[in-house]
PDB file of C-alpha atoms in Angstrom:
ATOM      1  CA  MET H   1     -23.500 -18.459  -2.355  1.00 89.00           C
ATOM      2  CA  ARG H   2     -23.316 -20.048   1.077  1.00 87.00           C
ATOM      3  CA  PHE H   3     -20.960 -18.896   3.792  1.00 87.00           C
ATOM      4  CA  ALA H   4     -18.537 -21.607   5.172  1.00 83.00           C
ATOM      5  CA  GLU H   5     -16.438 -19.783   7.780  1.00 93.00           C
ATOM      6  CA  GLU H   6     -16.378 -16.521   9.749  1.00 95.00           C
ATOM      7  CA  LEU H   7     -13.017 -14.841   9.477  1.00 96.00           C
ATOM      8  CA  GLY H   8     -13.521 -11.951  11.900  1.00 96.00           C
ATOM      9  CA  THR H   9     -13.669  -8.268  11.214  1.00 94.00           C
ATOM     10  CA  SER H  10     -11.366  -5.646   9.747  1.00 92.00           C
ATOM     11  CA  HIS H  11     -11.911  -1.867  10.096  1.00 89.00           C
ATOM     12  CA  GLY H  12     -15.604  -2.453  10.845  1.00 90.00           C
ATOM     13  CA  ARG H  13     -16.311  -4.827   7.940  1.00 94.00           C
ATOM     14  CA  ARG H  14     -17.299  -8.514   8.312  1.00 96.00           C
ATOM     15  CA  LEU H  15     -14.889 -11.020   6.763  1.00 97.00           C
ATOM     16  CA  ARG H  16     -16.063 -14.493   5.550  1.00 97.00           C
ATOM     17  CA  ARG H  17     -15.184 -17.341   3.401  1.00 97.00           C
ATOM     18  CA  GLY H  18     -17.945 -18.356   1.040  1.00 96.00           C
ATOM     19  CA  VAL H  19     -18.615 -21.005  -1.575  1.00 96.00           C
ATOM     20  CA  LEU H  20     -20.343 -20.158  -4.885  1.00 96.00           C
ATOM     21  CA  ASP H  21     -22.924 -22.420  -6.496  1.00 93.00           C
ATOM     22  CA  ASP H  22     -20.308 -23.670  -8.926  1.00 94.00           C
ATOM     23  CA  GLY H  23     -18.100 -24.781  -5.982  1.00 94.00           C
ATOM     24  CA  ARG H  24     -15.539 -21.940  -6.142  1.00 96.00           C
ATOM     25  CA  ALA H  25     -14.283 -20.667  -2.792  1.00 97.00           C
ATOM     26  CA  VAL H  26     -14.500 -16.983  -2.225  1.00 98.00           C
ATOM     27  CA  PHE H  27     -13.537 -14.210   0.181  1.00 98.00           C
ATOM     28  CA  VAL H  28     -16.370 -11.862   1.162  1.00 97.00           C
ATOM     29  CA  LYS H  29     -15.977  -8.522   2.869  1.00 97.00           C
ATOM     30  CA  SER H  30     -19.229  -6.792   3.750  1.00 95.00           C
ATOM     31  CA  GLY H  31     -20.416  -3.862   5.772  1.00 93.00           C
ATOM     32  CA  PRO H  32     -22.204  -0.498   5.497  1.00 93.00           C
ATOM     33  CA  ALA H  33     -22.511   0.874   2.059  1.00 93.00           C
ATOM     34  CA  SER H  34     -19.820   3.312   1.168  1.00 92.00           C
ATOM     35  CA  GLU H  35     -17.203   4.014  -1.525  1.00 96.00           C
ATOM     36  CA  VAL H  36     -14.498   2.074   0.318  1.00 97.00           C
ATOM     37  CA  LEU H  37     -15.245  -1.411  -1.256  1.00 97.00           C
ATOM     38  CA  VAL H  38     -15.820  -0.010  -4.774  1.00 96.00           C
ATOM     39  CA  SER H  39     -12.495   1.847  -4.479  1.00 97.00           C
ATOM     40  CA  GLU H  40     -10.733  -1.301  -3.408  1.00 98.00           C
ATOM     41  CA  ALA H  41     -12.155  -3.213  -6.312  1.00 98.00           C
ATOM     42  CA  ALA H  42     -11.025  -0.467  -8.754  1.00 98.00           C
ATOM     43  CA  GLY H  43      -7.544  -0.642  -7.410  1.00 98.00           C
ATOM     44  CA  LEU H  44      -7.382  -4.442  -7.591  1.00 98.00           C
ATOM     45  CA  ARG H  45      -8.536  -4.343 -11.224  1.00 98.00           C
ATOM     46  CA  TRP H  46      -5.980  -1.678 -12.128  1.00 98.00           C
ATOM     47  CA  LEU H  47      -3.105  -3.514 -10.459  1.00 98.00           C
ATOM     48  CA  GLY H  48      -4.390  -6.805 -11.833  1.00 98.00           C
ATOM     49  CA  GLU H  49      -3.590  -5.630 -15.364  1.00 98.00           C
ATOM     50  CA  VAL H  50       0.015  -6.192 -14.701  1.00 98.00           C
ATOM     51  CA  ALA H  51       0.302  -8.062 -11.323  1.00 98.00           C
ATOM     52  CA  ALA H  52      -1.104 -10.973  -9.370  1.00 98.00           C
ATOM     53  CA  VAL H  53      -4.320 -10.026  -7.419  1.00 98.00           C
ATOM     54  CA  PRO H  54      -7.442 -11.997  -6.558  1.00 98.00           C
ATOM     55  CA  GLU H  55     -10.111 -11.938  -9.176  1.00 98.00           C
ATOM     56  CA  VAL H  56     -12.880  -9.407  -8.404  1.00 98.00           C
ATOM     57  CA  ILE H  57     -16.095 -11.427  -8.680  1.00 98.00           C
ATOM     58  CA  GLU H  58     -18.523  -8.830  -7.300  1.00 97.00           C
ATOM     59  CA  ALA H  59     -18.060  -5.214  -6.199  1.00 97.00           C
ATOM     60  CA  GLU H  60     -20.978  -3.448  -4.573  1.00 96.00           C
ATOM     61  CA  PRO H  61     -21.033  -0.508  -2.061  1.00 97.00           C
ATOM     62  CA  ASP H  62     -21.804  -2.945   0.751  1.00 97.00           C
ATOM     63  CA  ARG H  63     -20.037  -6.206  -0.427  1.00 97.00           C
ATOM     64  CA  LEU H  64     -16.828  -7.199  -2.194  1.00 98.00           C
ATOM     65  CA  VAL H  65     -16.471 -10.801  -3.287  1.00 98.00           C
ATOM     66  CA  LEU H  66     -12.975 -11.949  -4.352  1.00 98.00           C
ATOM     67  CA  ALA H  67     -11.604 -15.338  -5.514  1.00 98.00           C
ATOM     68  CA  TRP H  68     -10.148 -17.235  -2.591  1.00 98.00           C
ATOM     69  CA  VAL H  69      -6.319 -17.279  -2.377  1.00 98.00           C
ATOM     70  CA  ARG H  70      -4.910 -20.478  -0.969  1.00 96.00           C
ATOM     71  CA  GLU H  71      -1.805 -19.560   0.996  1.00 96.00           C
ATOM     72  CA  GLU H  72       1.555 -21.202   1.308  1.00 96.00           C
ATOM     73  CA  ARG H  73       5.000 -20.417   2.757  1.00 94.00           C
ATOM     74  CA  PRO H  74       7.118 -18.340   0.481  1.00 95.00           C
ATOM     75  CA  ASP H  75      10.469 -19.791  -0.785  1.00 96.00           C
ATOM     76  CA  ARG H  76      13.507 -17.998  -2.333  1.00 96.00           C
ATOM     77  CA  ALA H  77      12.050 -18.434  -5.855  1.00 97.00           C
ATOM     78  CA  ALA H  78       8.664 -16.923  -4.912  1.00 97.00           C
ATOM     79  CA  ALA H  79      10.320 -13.955  -3.218  1.00 98.00           C
ATOM     80  CA  GLU H  80      12.449 -13.269  -6.328  1.00 98.00           C
ATOM     81  CA  ARG H  81       9.423 -13.695  -8.660  1.00 98.00           C
ATOM     82  CA  PHE H  82       7.425 -11.245  -6.503  1.00 98.00           C
ATOM     83  CA  GLY H  83      10.322  -8.678  -6.689  1.00 98.00           C
ATOM     84  CA  ARG H  84      10.309  -8.838 -10.514  1.00 98.00           C
ATOM     85  CA  MET H  85       6.597  -8.575 -10.615  1.00 98.00           C
ATOM     86  CA  LEU H  86       6.494  -5.573  -8.400  1.00 98.00           C
ATOM     87  CA  ALA H  87       9.078  -3.843 -10.607  1.00 98.00           C
ATOM     88  CA  ARG H  88       7.038  -4.613 -13.659  1.00 98.00           C
ATOM     89  CA  MET H  89       3.873  -3.324 -11.977  1.00 98.00           C
ATOM     90  CA  HIS H  90       5.543   0.002 -10.948  1.00 98.00           C
ATOM     91  CA  ARG H  91       7.023   0.433 -14.436  1.00 98.00           C
ATOM     92  CA  ALA H  92       3.615   0.010 -16.051  1.00 98.00           C
ATOM     93  CA  GLY H  93       2.911   3.501 -14.773  1.00 98.00           C
ATOM     94  CA  ALA H  94      -0.070   5.675 -14.162  1.00 98.00           C
ATOM     95  CA  GLU H  95      -1.449   8.630 -16.127  1.00 97.00           C
ATOM     96  CA  ARG H  96      -0.999  10.939 -13.162  1.00 98.00           C
ATOM     97  CA  PHE H  97      -0.227  11.170  -9.457  1.00 98.00           C
ATOM     98  CA  GLY H  98      -3.358   9.988  -7.693  1.00 98.00           C
ATOM     99  CA  ALA H  99      -6.246   8.080  -9.290  1.00 98.00           C
ATOM    100  CA  PRO H 100      -9.671   8.699 -10.933  1.00 97.00           C
ATOM    101  CA  TRP H 101     -11.352   6.778  -8.021  1.00 96.00           C
ATOM    102  CA  PRO H 102     -11.814   7.959  -4.464  1.00 95.00           C
ATOM    103  CA  GLY H 103      -8.884   6.994  -2.279  1.00 97.00           C
ATOM    104  CA  PHE H 104      -8.925   5.102   1.041  1.00 98.00           C
ATOM    105  CA  ILE H 105      -6.441   3.519   3.334  1.00 97.00           C
ATOM    106  CA  ALA H 106      -8.257   1.309   5.835  1.00 92.00           C
ATOM    107  CA  GLU H 107     -11.463   3.397   6.241  1.00 92.00           C
ATOM    108  CA  LEU H 108      -9.668   6.624   6.109  1.00 97.00           C
ATOM    109  CA  PRO H 109     -10.219   8.803   2.956  1.00 97.00           C
ATOM    110  CA  MET H 110      -7.313   9.992   0.824  1.00 98.00           C
ATOM    111  CA  ASP H 111      -7.192  12.719  -1.678  1.00 97.00           C
ATOM    112  CA  ASN H 112      -6.446  11.243  -5.080  1.00 98.00           C
ATOM    113  CA  ALA H 113      -6.474  14.550  -6.935  1.00 97.00           C
ATOM    114  CA  ASP H 114      -3.470  15.263  -9.204  1.00 95.00           C
ATOM    115  CA  ALA H 115      -0.437  17.432  -8.344  1.00 97.00           C
ATOM    116  CA  PRO H 116       2.344  18.882 -10.447  1.00 96.00           C
ATOM    117  CA  ASP H 117       5.020  16.595  -8.995  1.00 97.00           C
ATOM    118  CA  TRP H 118       5.431  13.841  -6.470  1.00 98.00           C
ATOM    119  CA  ALA H 119       6.733  15.928  -3.649  1.00 98.00           C
ATOM    120  CA  THR H 120       3.768  18.166  -3.779  1.00 98.00           C
ATOM    121  CA  PHE H 121       1.398  15.169  -4.137  1.00 98.00           C
ATOM    122  CA  TYR H 122       2.914  13.356  -1.212  1.00 98.00           C
ATOM    123  CA  GLY H 123       3.060  16.351   1.011  1.00 98.00           C
ATOM    124  CA  GLU H 124      -0.363  17.897   0.310  1.00 98.00           C
ATOM    125  CA  ARG H 125      -2.363  14.737  -0.468  1.00 98.00           C
ATOM    126  CA  ARG H 126      -0.855  12.269   1.880  1.00 98.00           C
ATOM    127  CA  VAL H 127       1.188  13.564   4.761  1.00 98.00           C
ATOM    128  CA  LEU H 128      -0.455  16.841   5.815  1.00 98.00           C
ATOM    129  CA  PRO H 129      -4.077  15.714   5.781  1.00 98.00           C
ATOM    130  CA  PHE H 130      -3.217  12.909   8.203  1.00 98.00           C
ATOM    131  CA  LEU H 131      -1.099  15.261  10.316  1.00 98.00           C
ATOM    132  CA  ARG H 132      -4.127  17.345  10.881  1.00 97.00           C
ATOM    133  CA  GLU H 133      -5.977  14.237  12.160  1.00 96.00           C
ATOM    134  CA  ALA H 134      -3.205  12.828  14.303  1.00 97.00           C
ATOM    135  CA  ARG H 135      -3.716  14.935  17.483  1.00 95.00           C
ATOM    136  CA  LEU H 136       0.060  15.297  17.939  1.00 97.00           C
ATOM    137  CA  PRO H 137       1.672  17.900  20.264  1.00 97.00           C
ATOM    138  CA  ALA H 138       2.325  21.273  18.557  1.00 98.00           C
ATOM    139  CA  SER H 139       6.112  20.643  18.733  1.00 98.00           C
ATOM    140  CA  ASP H 140       5.783  17.372  16.759  1.00 98.00           C
ATOM    141  CA  VAL H 141       3.396  18.979  14.263  1.00 98.00           C
ATOM    142  CA  ALA H 142       6.055  21.641  13.537  1.00 98.00           C
ATOM    143  CA  LEU H 143       8.777  19.058  12.977  1.00 98.00           C
ATOM    144  CA  VAL H 144       6.564  17.144  10.611  1.00 98.00           C
ATOM    145  CA  GLU H 145       5.778  20.393   8.739  1.00 98.00           C
ATOM    146  CA  ARG H 146       9.493  21.099   8.497  1.00 98.00           C
ATOM    147  CA  ALA H 147      10.019  17.584   7.007  1.00 98.00           C
ATOM    148  CA  VAL H 148       7.247  18.214   4.400  1.00 98.00           C
ATOM    149  CA  ALA H 149       8.884  21.499   3.448  1.00 98.00           C
ATOM    150  CA  ARG H 150      12.056  19.554   2.681  1.00 98.00           C
ATOM    151  CA  LEU H 151      10.421  17.076   0.404  1.00 98.00           C
ATOM    152  CA  PRO H 152      11.386  18.810  -2.871  1.00 97.00           C
ATOM    153  CA  GLU H 153      15.054  18.560  -1.694  1.00 97.00           C
ATOM    154  CA  VAL H 154      15.091  15.025  -0.452  1.00 98.00           C
ATOM    155  CA  ALA H 155      12.709  13.224  -2.810  1.00 97.00           C
ATOM    156  CA  GLY H 156      15.479  12.109  -5.109  1.00 97.00           C
ATOM    157  CA  PRO H 157      15.526  12.358  -8.938  1.00 96.00           C
ATOM    158  CA  ALA H 158      12.141  12.960 -10.509  1.00 96.00           C
ATOM    159  CA  GLU H 159      10.435   9.928 -11.822  1.00 96.00           C
ATOM    160  CA  PRO H 160       7.030   9.424 -13.718  1.00 97.00           C
ATOM    161  CA  PRO H 161       4.118   8.304 -11.747  1.00 98.00           C
ATOM    162  CA  ALA H 162       4.449   4.583 -10.888  1.00 98.00           C
ATOM    163  CA  ARG H 163       1.470   2.147 -10.552  1.00 98.00           C
ATOM    164  CA  ILE H 164       1.726   1.467  -6.864  1.00 98.00           C
ATOM    165  CA  HIS H 165      -0.176  -0.561  -4.271  1.00 98.00           C
ATOM    166  CA  GLY H 166      -0.100   2.222  -1.816  1.00 98.00           C
ATOM    167  CA  ASP H 167      -0.509   0.173   1.391  1.00 98.00           C
ATOM    168  CA  LEU H 168       2.032  -2.496   0.842  1.00 98.00           C
ATOM    169  CA  TRP H 169       2.779  -4.038   4.260  1.00 96.00           C
ATOM    170  CA  SER H 170       3.538  -7.677   4.696  1.00 95.00           C
ATOM    171  CA  GLY H 171      -0.057  -8.560   5.634  1.00 95.00           C
ATOM    172  CA  ASN H 172      -1.168  -7.269   2.204  1.00 98.00           C
ATOM    173  CA  VAL H 173       0.994  -9.839   0.332  1.00 98.00           C
ATOM    174  CA  LEU H 174      -0.355 -13.407   0.240  1.00 98.00           C
ATOM    175  CA  TRP H 175       1.900 -16.150  -0.976  1.00 98.00           C
ATOM    176  CA  SER H 176       0.186 -18.581  -3.412  1.00 97.00           C
ATOM    177  CA  CYS H 177       1.135 -20.775  -6.287  1.00 95.00           C
ATOM    178  CA  GLY H 178       4.749 -19.726  -6.037  1.00 96.00           C
ATOM    179  CA  GLN H 179       4.196 -15.898  -6.213  1.00 96.00           C
ATOM    180  CA  GLY H 180       3.094 -12.969  -4.176  1.00 98.00           C
ATOM    181  CA  VAL H 181      -0.592 -11.957  -4.475  1.00 98.00           C
ATOM    182  CA  LEU H 182      -1.549  -8.362  -3.661  1.00 98.00           C
ATOM    183  CA  ILE H 183      -4.729  -7.606  -1.604  1.00 98.00           C
ATOM    184  CA  ASP H 184      -6.251  -4.611   0.080  1.00 98.00           C
ATOM    185  CA  PRO H 185      -4.638  -1.952  -2.036  1.00 98.00           C
ATOM    186  CA  ALA H 186      -4.807   1.864  -1.713  1.00 98.00           C
ATOM    187  CA  ALA H 187      -3.745   1.900  -5.346  1.00 98.00           C
ATOM    188  CA  HIS H 188      -2.732   5.100  -7.082  1.00 98.00           C
ATOM    189  CA  GLY H 189      -0.126   6.773  -9.275  1.00 98.00           C
ATOM    190  CA  GLY H 190       2.664   7.479  -6.818  1.00 98.00           C
ATOM    191  CA  HIS H 191       6.360   6.916  -6.286  1.00 98.00           C
ATOM    192  CA  ARG H 192       7.650   3.266  -6.529  1.00 98.00           C
ATOM    193  CA  GLU H 193       9.908   3.750  -3.435  1.00 98.00           C
ATOM    194  CA  THR H 194       6.722   4.112  -1.399  1.00 98.00           C
ATOM    195  CA  ASP H 195       5.778   0.527  -1.792  1.00 98.00           C
ATOM    196  CA  LEU H 196       9.264  -0.620  -1.056  1.00 98.00           C
ATOM    197  CA  ALA H 197       9.512   1.512   2.118  1.00 97.00           C
ATOM    198  CA  MET H 198       6.251   0.108   3.298  1.00 97.00           C
ATOM    199  CA  LEU H 199       7.497  -3.515   2.859  1.00 97.00           C
ATOM    200  CA  ASP H 200      10.472  -2.515   4.991  1.00 95.00           C
ATOM    201  CA  LEU H 201       8.428  -0.737   7.644  1.00 94.00           C
ATOM    202  CA  PHE H 202       6.725  -3.932   8.960  1.00 88.00           C
ATOM    203  CA  GLY H 203       9.015  -6.578   7.485  1.00 90.00           C
ATOM    204  CA  LEU H 204       8.372  -9.105   4.726  1.00 94.00           C
ATOM    205  CA  PRO H 205       9.628 -12.674   4.462  1.00 91.00           C
ATOM    206  CA  ARG H 206      12.734 -12.790   2.353  1.00 95.00           C
ATOM    207  CA  LEU H 207      12.684  -9.088   1.713  1.00 97.00           C
ATOM    208  CA  ASP H 208      16.290  -9.162   0.711  1.00 97.00           C
ATOM    209  CA  ARG H 209      15.485 -11.461  -2.091  1.00 97.00           C
ATOM    210  CA  VAL H 210      12.449  -9.413  -3.159  1.00 98.00           C
ATOM    211  CA  LEU H 211      14.545  -6.263  -3.372  1.00 98.00           C
ATOM    212  CA  GLY H 212      17.418  -7.990  -5.125  1.00 98.00           C
ATOM    213  CA  ALA H 213      15.250  -9.174  -7.854  1.00 98.00           C
ATOM    214  CA  TYR H 214      13.343  -5.899  -8.099  1.00 98.00           C
ATOM    215  CA  ARG H 215      16.631  -4.024  -8.653  1.00 98.00           C
ATOM    216  CA  GLU H 216      17.696  -6.561 -11.300  1.00 98.00           C
ATOM    217  CA  GLU H 217      14.460  -5.889 -13.146  1.00 98.00           C
ATOM    218  CA  TRP H 218      14.408  -2.180 -12.678  1.00 98.00           C
ATOM    219  CA  PRO H 219      17.334  -0.476 -10.830  1.00 98.00           C
ATOM    220  CA  LEU H 220      16.565   2.077  -8.213  1.00 98.00           C
ATOM    221  CA  ALA H 221      17.867   5.576  -8.106  1.00 97.00           C
ATOM    222  CA  GLU H 222      21.036   6.319  -6.091  1.00 97.00           C
ATOM    223  CA  GLY H 223      20.217   7.049  -2.457  1.00 97.00           C
ATOM    224  CA  TRP H 224      16.996   5.100  -2.352  1.00 97.00           C
ATOM    225  CA  ARG H 225      17.843   3.434   1.035  1.00 97.00           C
ATOM    226  CA  GLU H 226      18.440   6.827   2.664  1.00 98.00           C
ATOM    227  CA  ARG H 227      14.998   7.987   1.381  1.00 98.00           C
ATOM    228  CA  VAL H 228      13.117   5.112   3.113  1.00 98.00           C
ATOM    229  CA  PRO H 229      12.013   7.260   6.091  1.00 98.00           C
ATOM    230  CA  VAL H 230      10.548   9.838   3.644  1.00 98.00           C
ATOM    231  CA  HIS H 231       8.164   7.299   2.257  1.00 98.00           C
ATOM    232  CA  GLN H 232       7.347   6.072   5.811  1.00 98.00           C
ATOM    233  CA  LEU H 233       5.991   9.363   6.981  1.00 98.00           C
ATOM    234  CA  HIS H 234       2.497   8.749   5.499  1.00 98.00           C
ATOM    235  CA  PRO H 235       1.933   5.140   6.760  1.00 98.00           C
ATOM    236  CA  LEU H 236       3.232   6.041  10.262  1.00 98.00           C
ATOM    237  CA  LEU H 237       0.870   8.940  10.385  1.00 98.00           C
ATOM    238  CA  VAL H 238      -2.015   6.678   9.300  1.00 98.00           C
ATOM    239  CA  HIS H 239      -1.206   4.378  12.193  1.00 97.00           C
ATOM    240  CA  VAL H 240      -1.096   7.270  14.690  1.00 97.00           C
ATOM    241  CA  VAL H 241      -4.559   8.276  13.457  1.00 97.00           C
ATOM    242  CA  LEU H 242      -5.894   4.749  13.579  1.00 96.00           C
ATOM    243  CA  TYR H 243      -4.197   3.361  16.650  1.00 94.00           C
ATOM    244  CA  GLY H 244      -3.073   6.292  18.723  1.00 89.00           C
ATOM    245  CA  GLY H 245       0.153   7.523  20.212  1.00 85.00           C
ATOM    246  CA  GLY H 246       1.867   4.162  20.361  1.00 91.00           C
ATOM    247  CA  TYR H 247       3.258   4.861  16.869  1.00 96.00           C
ATOM    248  CA  ARG H 248       4.360   8.455  17.657  1.00 97.00           C
ATOM    249  CA  ASP H 249       7.925   7.464  18.573  1.00 97.00           C
ATOM    250  CA  SER H 250       8.447   5.625  15.186  1.00 97.00           C
ATOM    251  CA  LEU H 251       6.870   8.554  13.433  1.00 98.00           C
ATOM    252  CA  MET H 252       9.115  11.163  15.037  1.00 98.00           C
ATOM    253  CA  ALA H 253      12.234   8.965  14.475  1.00 98.00           C
ATOM    254  CA  ALA H 254      11.403   8.970  10.758  1.00 98.00           C
ATOM    255  CA  VAL H 255      10.851  12.697  10.829  1.00 98.00           C
ATOM    256  CA  ARG H 256      14.253  13.275  12.423  1.00 98.00           C
ATOM    257  CA  ARG H 257      15.916  11.069   9.820  1.00 98.00           C
ATOM    258  CA  VAL H 258      14.185  13.075   7.000  1.00 98.00           C
ATOM    259  CA  LEU H 259      15.408  16.381   8.547  1.00 98.00           C
ATOM    260  CA  SER H 260      18.953  15.043   8.695  1.00 97.00           C
ATOM    261  CA  LEU H 261      19.183  14.110   5.029  1.00 95.00           C
TER     262      LEU H 261
END
């Protein structure tokens, strides 16, 4: 393989476009050996059983090689196709909450151990661990803990574990060949509303079309829109941990909305 273009860095890892000996273009992510890239590859393969993802060509602790995704602008048909695909992916399900591989979001570890229900999993495996790392004022910590205590009341109807991407912001959806292609997953068995809330958090082109097609494929439980801030607690805490207090106001606004449900 030869390298054709430097693409910068992301979370301490070098990104490059390469060309294999057979002429295929590839995306290469490399850096210090760790479980992060192997975990990403496991998630891509799992999601790829039922959704569009880049082919995993090589996965080593220090290097991940994926088929290159040629990007294009999404149109209405692509957005609707993506919504239906996302619903089918979620519906494919998972054996349990969490996953059998180590979890990561960016370079931050996540506990993928099972839990008896989603509210417990989300509170104990996703929200509280990041709250302990966020260095928030004690008053903020107390409010987040109150919101976590309310999760069993505000989580909505119980659903079986869905097969979710886990970090589905707009930058992790590439548009290619008339469909959305998923990259950089934090894949695990979780709640399907989590992926949809993440798309809403940072915006996605033609999101209304995506959600409309999703609901035609697999209707959402009543009250799902009101539960969006519940599912945004974790990603907002992740951003506080990674990038500092600039995301505190958004986090605390979501917390107050959860407490008002």
